[in-house]
Structure formats: C-alpha cells, structure tokens
C-alpha cells in the first residue's frame, strides 16, 4: 500500500508542526537559561533562606514569662518577619528582599546586644523571650546577615553589564611643558 498524495501532505504538515514546536521549545529553553545566568548562582539565596529561617526560629518567643503583651507581640513580630523574608526569598529572590534580609537580622542582633548591655531597657524584656539563648540568637542573626550580604553581592555582581565587570586601564595624564 502506497500512501496517496493526501497522506504525504499530512505527514509533511505534521513534520513541519513538530519542527516548529521543537524550535519554540529550544527558544524557550535558551531564554530560561539566559534569565538564570543573569540571576547568578542560586545557592547563596538558598543558603540565605535557610539561615534566615533559623534566625526566625531562634528569635521565636516560646513563652511569655510575665512580659507585657506588647513586648511579646514585638518579639513574635520580629521572629515572623525573619520567617516571612525567608518565605518571600524562596518565591522571588529580588535585590530589595535580599537587602532586607541583610538589615533585619543585623537589627535583631543589635537589639539583642543592646538589651543584654542595658538590662533595664524595654529591648531587654523583648529579647529575653527568645527560644534560643541570647548568645546563640545573636550568632545566628549575624550569620544570617553575613550570608544575605554575600547573596546580595553575588546577585548585584551577576546583574552588572559585562563591560562594567572588566577592569579598564587608567589613561595616563600627559605632561604639559611650561
């Protein structure tokens, strides 16, 4: 049995559609790879997410211990802020979110250190509610801030145009004769 003209035309149309589909898939794959390359490596952001979640857990107020509801709410809010930042970074690791991931844990560490240095302050009552001991909470917060700073530097460096990454020689000043 030899296929007729209609069968050959159908086969040719099917082959053309398959080729067009393959070209479209290849173009999407190239675009996706280009976007991924523009964002830089993903591991700094994922490491930031992990350490930021650890910071949120370390600052979680497990018990109220006679603290005012306001102090407990502030402690709970700061812990939730770290966890929310970690969640948002998993969805969209944008530069402003990474910058916030640098600032929030650093502020938590500073508040904890300030609260430890001045026991009569409001900050002292708020940071005493942390799940982890204050020295562990500070260490985790500092680590989260430094890891986020690293992720921010990697992200910004990967977004810089290729021409700006290379060092250019500095032109020499010419001497003018008097």
PDB file of C-alpha atoms in Angstrom:
ATOM      1  CA  UNK A   1       0.000   0.000   0.000  1.00  0.00           C
ATOM      2  CA  UNK A   2       1.390   3.351  -1.045  1.00  0.00           C
ATOM      3  CA  UNK A   3       0.123   6.417   0.690  1.00  0.00           C
ATOM      4  CA  UNK A   4      -1.629   8.796  -1.586  1.00  0.00           C
ATOM      5  CA  UNK A   5      -0.964  12.450  -2.022  1.00  0.00           C
ATOM      6  CA  UNK A   6      -3.135  13.341   0.960  1.00  0.00           C
ATOM      7  CA  UNK A   7      -1.164  11.055   3.298  1.00  0.00           C
ATOM      8  CA  UNK A   8       2.130  12.596   2.205  1.00  0.00           C
ATOM      9  CA  UNK A   9       0.739  16.100   2.688  1.00  0.00           C
ATOM     10  CA  UNK A  10      -0.473  15.185   6.173  1.00  0.00           C
ATOM     11  CA  UNK A  11       2.916  13.724   7.036  1.00  0.00           C
ATOM     12  CA  UNK A  12       4.685  16.841   5.726  1.00  0.00           C
ATOM     13  CA  UNK A  13       2.336  19.119   7.712  1.00  0.00           C
ATOM     14  CA  UNK A  14       2.876  17.052  10.854  1.00  0.00           C
ATOM     15  CA  UNK A  15       6.654  17.170  10.401  1.00  0.00           C
ATOM     16  CA  UNK A  16       6.531  20.956   9.890  1.00  0.00           C
ATOM     17  CA  UNK A  17       4.453  21.382  13.060  1.00  0.00           C
ATOM     18  CA  UNK A  18       6.844  19.169  15.017  1.00  0.00           C
ATOM     19  CA  UNK A  19       9.823  21.183  13.769  1.00  0.00           C
ATOM     20  CA  UNK A  20       8.148  24.458  14.718  1.00  0.00           C
ATOM     21  CA  UNK A  21       7.288  23.052  18.148  1.00  0.00           C
ATOM     22  CA  UNK A  22      10.873  21.882  18.671  1.00  0.00           C
ATOM     23  CA  UNK A  23      12.217  25.305  17.644  1.00  0.00           C
ATOM     24  CA  UNK A  24       9.819  27.027  20.049  1.00  0.00           C
ATOM     25  CA  UNK A  25      10.861  24.700  22.889  1.00  0.00           C
ATOM     26  CA  UNK A  26      14.553  25.321  22.133  1.00  0.00           C
ATOM     27  CA  UNK A  27      13.966  29.099  22.129  1.00  0.00           C
ATOM     28  CA  UNK A  28      12.165  28.923  25.495  1.00  0.00           C
ATOM     29  CA  UNK A  29      14.985  26.807  26.934  1.00  0.00           C
ATOM     30  CA  UNK A  30      17.587  29.349  25.723  1.00  0.00           C
ATOM     31  CA  UNK A  31      15.573  32.235  27.193  1.00  0.00           C
ATOM     32  CA  UNK A  32      15.199  30.407  30.508  1.00  0.00           C
ATOM     33  CA  UNK A  33      18.924  29.646  30.614  1.00  0.00           C
ATOM     34  CA  UNK A  34      19.748  33.289  29.834  1.00  0.00           C
ATOM     35  CA  UNK A  35      17.485  34.524  32.650  1.00  0.00           C
ATOM     36  CA  UNK A  36      19.019  32.007  35.039  1.00  0.00           C
ATOM     37  CA  UNK A  37      22.518  33.140  34.060  1.00  0.00           C
ATOM     38  CA  UNK A  38      21.537  36.789  34.603  1.00  0.00           C
ATOM     39  CA  UNK A  39      20.437  35.991  38.164  1.00  0.00           C
ATOM     40  CA  UNK A  40      23.696  34.287  39.023  1.00  0.00           C
ATOM     41  CA  UNK A  41      24.045  31.133  41.106  1.00  0.00           C
ATOM     42  CA  UNK A  42      21.086  30.100  43.245  1.00  0.00           C
ATOM     43  CA  UNK A  43      22.996  28.638  46.204  1.00  0.00           C
ATOM     44  CA  UNK A  44      23.687  31.960  48.008  1.00  0.00           C
ATOM     45  CA  UNK A  45      19.976  32.764  48.098  1.00  0.00           C
ATOM     46  CA  UNK A  46      19.026  29.271  49.270  1.00  0.00           C
ATOM     47  CA  UNK A  47      21.659  29.427  51.989  1.00  0.00           C
ATOM     48  CA  UNK A  48      20.261  32.825  52.999  1.00  0.00           C
ATOM     49  CA  UNK A  49      16.767  31.325  53.182  1.00  0.00           C
ATOM     50  CA  UNK A  50      17.978  28.505  55.439  1.00  0.00           C
ATOM     51  CA  UNK A  51      19.911  30.737  57.843  1.00  0.00           C
ATOM     52  CA  UNK A  52      17.145  33.357  57.879  1.00  0.00           C
ATOM     53  CA  UNK A  53      14.603  30.672  58.804  1.00  0.00           C
ATOM     54  CA  UNK A  54      16.977  29.566  61.565  1.00  0.00           C
ATOM     55  CA  UNK A  55      17.124  33.152  62.781  1.00  0.00           C
ATOM     56  CA  UNK A  56      13.330  33.324  62.851  1.00  0.00           C
ATOM     57  CA  UNK A  57      13.188  30.137  64.894  1.00  0.00           C
ATOM     58  CA  UNK A  58      15.934  31.288  67.284  1.00  0.00           C
ATOM     59  CA  UNK A  59      14.059  34.543  67.975  1.00  0.00           C
ATOM     60  CA  UNK A  60      10.662  32.871  68.345  1.00  0.00           C
ATOM     61  CA  UNK A  61       9.129  33.737  71.771  1.00  0.00           C
ATOM     62  CA  UNK A  62       8.152  30.331  73.105  1.00  0.00           C
ATOM     63  CA  UNK A  63       6.747  31.640  76.395  1.00  0.00           C
ATOM     64  CA  UNK A  64       5.568  34.999  77.702  1.00  0.00           C
ATOM     65  CA  UNK A  65       7.358  34.858  81.095  1.00  0.00           C
ATOM     66  CA  UNK A  66       5.488  37.801  82.565  1.00  0.00           C
ATOM     67  CA  UNK A  67       6.361  40.129  79.697  1.00  0.00           C
ATOM     68  CA  UNK A  68       3.769  42.614  78.590  1.00  0.00           C
ATOM     69  CA  UNK A  69       1.586  41.654  75.655  1.00  0.00           C
ATOM     70  CA  UNK A  70       3.218  44.442  73.660  1.00  0.00           C
ATOM     71  CA  UNK A  71       6.732  43.085  74.259  1.00  0.00           C
ATOM     72  CA  UNK A  72       5.546  39.584  73.385  1.00  0.00           C
ATOM     73  CA  UNK A  73       3.913  40.911  70.206  1.00  0.00           C
ATOM     74  CA  UNK A  74       7.097  42.703  69.168  1.00  0.00           C
ATOM     75  CA  UNK A  75       9.175  39.567  69.756  1.00  0.00           C
ATOM     76  CA  UNK A  76       6.679  37.457  67.818  1.00  0.00           C
ATOM     77  CA  UNK A  77       6.571  40.026  65.002  1.00  0.00           C
ATOM     78  CA  UNK A  78      10.365  40.119  64.665  1.00  0.00           C
ATOM     79  CA  UNK A  79      10.522  36.342  64.505  1.00  0.00           C
ATOM     80  CA  UNK A  80       7.703  36.280  61.954  1.00  0.00           C
ATOM     81  CA  UNK A  81       9.474  38.946  59.900  1.00  0.00           C
ATOM     82  CA  UNK A  82      12.525  36.715  59.532  1.00  0.00           C
ATOM     83  CA  UNK A  83      10.374  33.757  58.569  1.00  0.00           C
ATOM     84  CA  UNK A  84       8.359  35.868  56.122  1.00  0.00           C
ATOM     85  CA  UNK A  85      11.539  37.153  54.473  1.00  0.00           C
ATOM     86  CA  UNK A  86      12.778  33.574  54.124  1.00  0.00           C
ATOM     87  CA  UNK A  87       9.492  32.587  52.508  1.00  0.00           C
ATOM     88  CA  UNK A  88       9.490  35.563  50.138  1.00  0.00           C
ATOM     89  CA  UNK A  89      13.067  34.832  49.089  1.00  0.00           C
ATOM     90  CA  UNK A  90      12.052  31.317  48.064  1.00  0.00           C
ATOM     91  CA  UNK A  91       9.355  32.773  45.816  1.00  0.00           C
ATOM     92  CA  UNK A  92      11.219  35.754  44.354  1.00  0.00           C
ATOM     93  CA  UNK A  93      14.835  36.435  45.291  1.00  0.00           C
ATOM     94  CA  UNK A  94      14.815  40.111  44.296  1.00  0.00           C
ATOM     95  CA  UNK A  95      17.573  42.521  45.289  1.00  0.00           C
ATOM     96  CA  UNK A  96      15.381  44.587  47.679  1.00  0.00           C
ATOM     97  CA  UNK A  97      14.310  41.435  49.529  1.00  0.00           C
ATOM     98  CA  UNK A  98      17.907  40.267  49.830  1.00  0.00           C
ATOM     99  CA  UNK A  99      18.840  43.725  51.127  1.00  0.00           C
ATOM    100  CA  UNK A 100      16.073  43.452  53.730  1.00  0.00           C
ATOM    101  CA  UNK A 101      17.470  40.033  54.641  1.00  0.00           C
ATOM    102  CA  UNK A 102      20.768  41.781  55.429  1.00  0.00           C
ATOM    103  CA  UNK A 103      19.217  44.524  57.572  1.00  0.00           C
ATOM    104  CA  UNK A 104      16.587  42.632  59.611  1.00  0.00           C
ATOM    105  CA  UNK A 105      18.898  40.046  61.233  1.00  0.00           C
ATOM    106  CA  UNK A 106      21.534  42.723  61.849  1.00  0.00           C
ATOM    107  CA  UNK A 107      18.906  44.832  63.630  1.00  0.00           C
ATOM    108  CA  UNK A 108      17.846  41.806  65.672  1.00  0.00           C
ATOM    109  CA  UNK A 109      21.432  41.126  66.704  1.00  0.00           C
ATOM    110  CA  UNK A 110      21.960  44.788  67.599  1.00  0.00           C
ATOM    111  CA  UNK A 111      18.737  44.875  69.635  1.00  0.00           C
ATOM    112  CA  UNK A 112      19.717  41.702  71.473  1.00  0.00           C
ATOM    113  CA  UNK A 113      23.172  43.043  72.274  1.00  0.00           C
ATOM    114  CA  UNK A 114      21.706  46.378  73.383  1.00  0.00           C
ATOM    115  CA  UNK A 115      19.133  44.571  75.544  1.00  0.00           C
ATOM    116  CA  UNK A 116      21.864  42.478  77.141  1.00  0.00           C
ATOM    117  CA  UNK A 117      24.026  45.534  77.851  1.00  0.00           C
ATOM    118  CA  UNK A 118      21.185  47.552  79.395  1.00  0.00           C
ATOM    119  CA  UNK A 119      19.015  45.194  81.471  1.00  0.00           C
ATOM    120  CA  UNK A 120      16.571  47.943  82.463  1.00  0.00           C
ATOM    121  CA  UNK A 121      15.553  48.805  78.883  1.00  0.00           C
ATOM    122  CA  UNK A 122      12.431  47.704  77.003  1.00  0.00           C
ATOM    123  CA  UNK A 123      14.616  45.886  74.488  1.00  0.00           C
ATOM    124  CA  UNK A 124      15.912  43.671  77.282  1.00  0.00           C
ATOM    125  CA  UNK A 125      12.423  42.399  78.127  1.00  0.00           C
ATOM    126  CA  UNK A 126      11.655  41.778  74.464  1.00  0.00           C
ATOM    127  CA  UNK A 127      14.831  39.889  73.562  1.00  0.00           C
ATOM    128  CA  UNK A 128      14.732  37.796  76.739  1.00  0.00           C
ATOM    129  CA  UNK A 129      11.758  35.951  75.249  1.00  0.00           C
ATOM    130  CA  UNK A 130      13.798  34.252  72.508  1.00  0.00           C
ATOM    131  CA  UNK A 131      13.670  30.486  72.127  1.00  0.00           C
ATOM    132  CA  UNK A 132      17.453  30.190  71.950  1.00  0.00           C
ATOM    133  CA  UNK A 133      19.846  31.703  74.487  1.00  0.00           C
ATOM    134  CA  UNK A 134      20.809  35.223  73.513  1.00  0.00           C
ATOM    135  CA  UNK A 135      24.384  34.328  72.526  1.00  0.00           C
ATOM    136  CA  UNK A 136      23.099  31.692  70.076  1.00  0.00           C
ATOM    137  CA  UNK A 137      20.400  34.010  68.758  1.00  0.00           C
ATOM    138  CA  UNK A 138      22.967  36.755  68.141  1.00  0.00           C
ATOM    139  CA  UNK A 139      25.340  34.327  66.398  1.00  0.00           C
ATOM    140  CA  UNK A 140      22.558  33.051  64.133  1.00  0.00           C
ATOM    141  CA  UNK A 141      21.399  36.600  63.348  1.00  0.00           C
ATOM    142  CA  UNK A 142      24.939  37.749  62.496  1.00  0.00           C
ATOM    143  CA  UNK A 143      25.443  34.665  60.327  1.00  0.00           C
ATOM    144  CA  UNK A 144      22.124  35.315  58.557  1.00  0.00           C
ATOM    145  CA  UNK A 145      23.086  38.910  57.904  1.00  0.00           C
ATOM    146  CA  UNK A 146      26.521  37.979  56.531  1.00  0.00           C
ATOM    147  CA  UNK A 147      25.159  35.197  54.332  1.00  0.00           C
ATOM    148  CA  UNK A 148      22.490  37.562  52.999  1.00  0.00           C
ATOM    149  CA  UNK A 149      25.164  40.181  52.324  1.00  0.00           C
ATOM    150  CA  UNK A 150      27.118  37.599  50.348  1.00  0.00           C
ATOM    151  CA  UNK A 151      23.992  36.689  48.367  1.00  0.00           C
ATOM    152  CA  UNK A 152      23.336  40.365  47.713  1.00  0.00           C
ATOM    153  CA  UNK A 153      26.875  40.925  46.419  1.00  0.00           C
ATOM    154  CA  UNK A 154      26.651  37.865  44.167  1.00  0.00           C
ATOM    155  CA  UNK A 155      23.259  38.961  42.800  1.00  0.00           C
ATOM    156  CA  UNK A 156      24.356  42.546  42.123  1.00  0.00           C
ATOM    157  CA  UNK A 157      27.625  41.419  40.531  1.00  0.00           C
ATOM    158  CA  UNK A 158      25.800  38.981  38.255  1.00  0.00           C
ATOM    159  CA  UNK A 159      23.410  41.709  37.088  1.00  0.00           C
ATOM    160  CA  UNK A 160      26.171  44.167  36.163  1.00  0.00           C
ATOM    161  CA  UNK A 161      26.691  44.549  32.406  1.00  0.00           C
ATOM    162  CA  UNK A 162      29.622  42.561  31.055  1.00  0.00           C
ATOM    163  CA  UNK A 163      31.501  45.725  30.041  1.00  0.00           C
ATOM    164  CA  UNK A 164      31.471  47.075  33.575  1.00  0.00           C
ATOM    165  CA  UNK A 165      32.961  43.903  35.083  1.00  0.00           C
ATOM    166  CA  UNK A 166      36.269  44.156  33.276  1.00  0.00           C
ATOM    167  CA  UNK A 167      38.942  46.486  34.576  1.00  0.00           C
ATOM    168  CA  UNK A 168      39.995  49.176  32.162  1.00  0.00           C
ATOM    169  CA  UNK A 169      43.436  50.716  32.159  1.00  0.00           C
ATOM    170  CA  UNK A 170      43.560  54.206  33.579  1.00  0.00           C
ATOM    171  CA  UNK A 171      44.706  56.724  30.953  1.00  0.00           C
ATOM    172  CA  UNK A 172      47.936  58.440  31.840  1.00  0.00           C
ATOM    173  CA  UNK A 173      47.977  62.166  32.205  1.00  0.00           C
ATOM    174  CA  UNK A 174      50.184  63.870  29.669  1.00  0.00           C
ATOM    175  CA  UNK A 175      52.818  66.274  30.876  1.00  0.00           C
ATOM    176  CA  UNK A 176      52.459  69.793  29.677  1.00  0.00           C
ATOM    177  CA  UNK A 177      55.685  71.679  29.107  1.00  0.00           C
ATOM    178  CA  UNK A 178      55.901  75.093  30.710  1.00  0.00           C
TER     179      UNK A 178
END
